Amino acid sequence: MIKPRIWITRRLSDATLERAQRDYDVVINYEDTPGTADQIIAASAEFDGIIPCHSEHFTAEVVAQFSDRLKIVANHSVGIDHCDLQALKDRGIFVTNTPDVLSDATAELAMLLMLGAARHAVAGDRIVRSGAWDSWSPAFMVGKQVTGARLGIIGMGRVGRAFAAKARGFDMEVHYYNRSALPEDQAYGSTYHDSVESLLGVADFLSLHCPATAETTNLMNAERFALLPQGAVIVNSARGALIDETALMATLSAGHVAAAGLDCFQNEPGGNPAFSGYDNIFMLPHIGSATKQTRDAMGFRALDNLDAFFAGQTPYDTL
Ligand code: DGY
């Protein structure tokens, strides 16, 4: 039987590539450079399926130039803001993502960002590393305690819930905003707020866990930063589009928001060069799901979706 032809756009985990090569006629981009619009358009004529990452952009303009061969885009990501879902669906192309499997890794990273931002990780690391640490004082690098503090979560999907579970380990008082309240057996005593504004008023720590959509672009803007309690810490391990970065720098400079922990930025890769002037922004380069275990699980989930599709079934994670 002829194996379906699949393009894997980036260097996925070894176990994923091994399984993909066993089951499909695969072309792998070992150079690991992001797929360009032209490459994606060309791939639509040469492949039955693509496993892309969030670095490949399936815009409406790109999809409009597709040939007819491509049948499925099995994303190696939970976020799908790089895909114009409607444009792909209109062409009859299945689109899937990889939910669940990255929730713990991403929540762990959000915890790291929260703790690092709250406890001066950037300035502390720098002073020791540079050899400039020449005194100590009880007034030195005094941070904000996480244990027992009020935590606001925007977006109580899988990652938001995984983060809430970890935060409960720090005895945090969890509040959340979501489109709808969670059933009791998933809320574990967290307090539901029916508006972002209501949540912000109690969020000594705020963590963003919602997708980037037209509605959530610049969700955290100057007006909303002002609603946070004085000295709040903000964490973003979701998507850079959720934060107005100019407004973030303004509130940090004014001292209203004390610190930020960011794994994602409006501009990626690269981030915001102006942030480097802020020691109270703890930054990582979009590595929320980057653990070995999770990379294998994401790759396998994308392959499970392909397998289902080519077996004539509806893929599990069809969007
Ligand atoms: C995701 O899965 O959306 C992560 O951000 C990595 O792409």
XYZ file of C-alpha atoms and ligand atoms in Angstrom:
326
model
C 0.000 0.000 0.000
C 1.284 3.488 -0.829
C 2.019 5.431 2.317
C 0.586 8.950 2.621
C 3.210 11.628 2.029
C 3.800 13.907 5.015
C 5.855 17.064 5.495
C 7.248 17.637 8.984
C 8.200 21.281 9.046
C 10.514 21.324 12.113
C 12.889 19.098 14.090
C 10.411 17.144 16.213
C 11.516 14.678 18.892
C 13.547 11.642 17.785
C 10.793 9.247 18.879
C 8.250 11.204 16.834
C 10.412 11.248 13.725
C 11.147 7.546 14.068
C 7.470 6.663 14.291
C 6.590 9.051 11.440
C 9.252 7.483 9.191
C 7.981 4.019 10.025
C 4.381 4.791 9.113
C 4.543 7.469 6.404
C 6.512 8.640 3.421
C 8.035 11.576 5.278
C 10.031 14.642 4.360
C 11.598 16.206 7.440
C 13.049 19.693 7.598
C 16.191 18.763 9.525
C 17.481 22.305 9.038
C 14.700 23.279 11.429
C 14.043 26.666 9.846
C 10.438 27.950 9.983
C 8.451 27.043 6.878
C 7.890 30.054 4.615
C 4.626 30.924 2.883
C 6.078 29.736 -0.433
C 7.160 26.404 1.076
C 3.725 25.865 2.620
C 1.999 26.658 -0.674
C 4.339 24.296 -2.559
C 3.765 21.611 0.090
C 0.020 21.695 -0.561
C 0.729 20.169 -3.977
C 3.301 17.616 -2.824
C 1.946 16.252 0.448
C -1.216 14.622 1.774
C -0.571 15.961 5.259
C 1.623 18.456 7.101
C 2.743 18.432 10.723
C 3.566 22.090 11.354
C 4.420 23.999 14.518
C 3.164 27.437 15.512
C 6.068 28.828 13.457
C 4.334 28.057 10.143
C 1.618 30.513 9.213
C -1.436 29.217 7.366
C -3.004 32.590 6.621
C -6.061 33.001 4.401
C -3.778 34.429 1.713
C -1.519 31.365 1.845
C -4.431 28.911 1.914
C -6.028 30.653 -1.085
C -2.982 29.590 -3.158
C -3.159 25.913 -2.137
C -3.323 23.040 -4.579
C -5.818 20.265 -3.967
C -3.601 17.480 -2.639
C -3.249 18.533 1.014
C -5.926 16.941 3.208
C -4.816 17.481 6.806
C -2.808 19.948 8.895
C -1.976 18.036 12.083
C -0.493 20.758 14.270
C 2.264 20.040 16.757
C 0.878 22.696 19.142
C -2.186 23.365 21.199
C -2.390 26.971 19.997
C -3.754 27.408 16.509
C -3.557 31.165 16.087
C -1.055 30.551 13.252
C -3.860 28.888 11.247
C -6.789 30.579 9.573
C -9.134 27.820 10.615
C -12.028 28.983 8.477
C -9.902 29.255 5.332
C -8.548 25.725 5.858
C -11.985 24.282 6.616
C -13.460 26.002 3.577
C -10.957 24.058 1.470
C -12.018 20.849 3.174
C -8.694 20.474 5.001
C -8.818 18.870 8.441
C -7.013 20.759 11.187
C -6.000 19.220 14.519
C -3.966 20.318 17.534
C -2.304 18.667 20.551
C -4.312 19.526 23.683
C -3.855 17.978 27.154
C -0.348 16.617 26.674
C 1.438 19.922 27.254
C -0.669 21.284 30.110
C 1.654 20.240 32.951
C 4.852 21.352 31.233
C 3.343 24.745 30.438
C 1.906 25.129 33.930
C 5.315 24.272 35.411
C 6.877 26.992 33.318
C 4.190 29.481 34.388
C 5.085 28.632 37.994
C 8.763 29.283 37.239
C 7.875 32.624 35.654
C 5.704 33.596 38.606
C 8.338 32.717 41.189
C 11.178 34.211 39.144
C 9.318 37.477 38.614
C 8.221 37.674 42.253
C 11.699 37.028 43.672
C 14.017 39.083 41.451
C 15.454 36.153 39.496
C 16.914 38.362 36.745
C 18.629 40.900 39.008
C 19.673 38.231 41.493
C 21.245 36.003 38.887
C 23.015 38.938 37.284
C 24.558 40.277 40.476
C 25.990 36.889 41.457
C 27.081 35.956 37.946
C 28.809 39.266 37.275
C 30.765 39.223 40.516
C 29.068 42.450 41.617
C 27.536 40.885 44.762
C 29.589 42.547 47.474
C 27.148 43.165 50.318
C 24.021 41.803 51.943
C 21.206 43.549 53.776
C 17.763 42.571 55.081
C 16.491 45.244 52.711
C 18.183 43.589 49.727
C 16.055 42.181 46.859
C 12.916 41.893 48.923
C 10.289 40.214 46.790
C 6.628 39.325 46.873
C 5.544 36.153 48.629
C 3.560 33.676 46.566
C 2.412 31.402 49.384
C -1.107 32.255 50.453
C -1.469 35.117 47.940
C -4.471 35.695 45.682
C -3.994 34.343 42.172
C -6.129 35.405 39.209
C -6.249 33.118 36.180
C -7.699 34.247 32.862
C -8.701 31.165 30.884
C -9.503 28.076 32.905
C -8.927 25.549 30.129
C -6.572 22.621 30.538
C -3.421 24.677 31.132
C -5.211 27.131 33.420
C -6.541 24.256 35.509
C -3.113 22.571 35.660
C -1.624 25.867 36.834
C -4.354 26.288 39.455
C -3.586 22.797 40.770
C 0.099 23.654 41.140
C -0.730 27.030 42.727
C -2.874 25.275 45.348
C 0.347 23.519 46.376
C 1.540 26.999 47.357
C -1.711 27.576 49.292
C -2.724 30.278 46.832
C -6.303 31.543 46.842
C -7.377 30.859 43.268
C -9.770 33.169 41.401
C -10.525 32.839 37.707
C -12.281 34.334 34.744
C -13.549 32.009 32.047
C -16.378 32.129 29.515
C -18.354 29.983 31.938
C -17.916 28.770 35.497
C -16.359 25.341 35.958
C -18.399 22.523 37.454
C -17.695 22.136 41.188
C -15.675 18.969 40.701
C -13.216 20.871 38.472
C -13.172 24.188 40.343
C -11.708 22.772 43.604
C -13.014 25.784 45.521
C -11.677 28.435 43.099
C -13.764 31.598 42.880
C -15.392 32.386 39.530
C -15.556 35.960 38.231
C -17.917 36.728 35.384
C -15.765 39.560 34.045
C -12.053 40.163 33.580
C -12.452 43.476 35.395
C -13.857 41.807 38.494
C -10.999 39.280 38.523
C -8.272 41.903 38.164
C -9.269 43.626 41.400
C -8.215 40.557 43.436
C -5.268 39.377 41.331
C -2.101 39.953 43.358
C -0.687 37.498 40.851
C -2.263 37.248 37.401
C -1.597 34.408 34.968
C -2.886 34.351 31.388
C -4.011 31.040 29.902
C -6.375 31.953 27.087
C -5.844 31.609 23.330
C -4.906 34.548 21.108
C -7.961 35.579 19.122
C -9.300 38.852 17.736
C -11.130 39.307 21.077
C -8.118 38.658 23.313
C -5.548 40.732 21.399
C -4.154 43.310 23.864
C -6.450 41.881 26.538
C -4.117 43.387 29.144
C -3.983 47.070 28.221
C -3.368 50.264 30.205
C -6.914 50.389 31.595
C -6.804 46.806 32.792
C -3.304 47.027 34.287
C -4.648 49.928 36.359
C -7.320 47.626 37.843
C -4.732 45.251 39.321
C -3.799 45.688 42.978
C -0.686 47.803 43.585
C 2.406 45.605 43.278
C 0.753 42.832 41.244
C 2.854 40.354 39.278
C 1.749 39.271 35.804
C 2.632 36.002 34.092
C 2.135 35.122 30.431
C 2.890 31.640 29.171
C 0.076 31.676 26.587
C 0.549 34.083 23.672
C 2.323 37.427 23.314
C -0.691 39.007 21.620
C -2.528 39.031 24.966
C -0.413 41.885 26.364
C -0.053 45.455 25.131
C 3.716 45.576 25.659
C 3.942 49.375 25.665
C 1.295 49.515 28.386
C 3.163 46.834 30.346
C 6.378 48.856 30.317
C 4.432 51.966 31.389
C 2.852 50.240 34.388
C 6.183 48.647 35.389
C 7.924 52.035 35.139
C 5.185 53.617 37.243
C 5.633 50.843 39.821
C 1.976 49.825 39.739
C 2.718 46.338 38.407
C 5.796 45.110 40.284
C 7.085 42.473 37.881
C 6.277 40.292 34.898
C 7.223 36.758 33.895
C 6.942 36.238 30.150
C 7.476 33.225 27.918
C 5.834 34.804 24.883
C 5.964 38.106 23.088
C 4.176 40.087 20.391
C 7.196 39.526 18.168
C 8.621 35.996 18.014
C 11.314 34.916 17.741
C 13.218 37.858 19.127
C 10.932 39.342 21.751
C 10.821 43.030 22.644
C 14.327 44.592 22.827
C 12.996 47.378 25.081
C 12.199 44.776 27.776
C 15.909 44.218 28.377
C 15.965 47.522 30.247
C 13.634 46.049 32.878
C 15.210 43.794 35.491
C 11.714 43.116 36.789
C 10.752 41.284 33.593
C 11.822 37.642 33.814
C 11.850 36.256 30.277
C 12.097 32.891 28.580
C 12.007 32.165 24.815
C 8.606 30.432 24.310
C 9.621 27.125 25.891
C 6.481 26.345 27.897
C 6.031 22.889 26.403
C 9.737 22.183 25.920
C 10.351 19.084 28.024
C 11.434 15.803 26.495
C 8.382 13.983 27.778
C 6.019 16.620 26.425
C 7.727 16.954 23.058
C 7.325 13.166 22.575
C 3.706 13.366 23.685
C 2.953 16.268 21.329
C 4.552 14.488 18.401
C 2.688 11.273 19.154
C -0.583 13.137 19.508
C -0.085 14.772 16.102
C 0.681 11.322 14.633
C -2.364 9.801 16.348
C -4.453 12.417 14.574
C -2.834 11.609 11.221
C -3.298 7.872 11.805
C -6.995 8.344 12.536
C -7.467 10.506 9.478
C -5.725 8.102 7.097
C -7.681 5.206 8.642
C -10.836 6.968 7.507
C -11.857 8.210 10.954
C -12.374 11.736 12.242
C -9.120 12.698 14.005
C -9.447 12.987 17.800
C -8.436 16.617 18.006
C -10.293 17.955 14.985
C -10.950 21.681 15.403
C 1.612 25.500 21.755
O 1.488 24.277 21.708
O 0.723 26.263 21.392
C 2.902 26.033 22.268
O 2.883 27.405 22.372
C 4.055 25.585 21.400
O 3.768 25.815 20.084
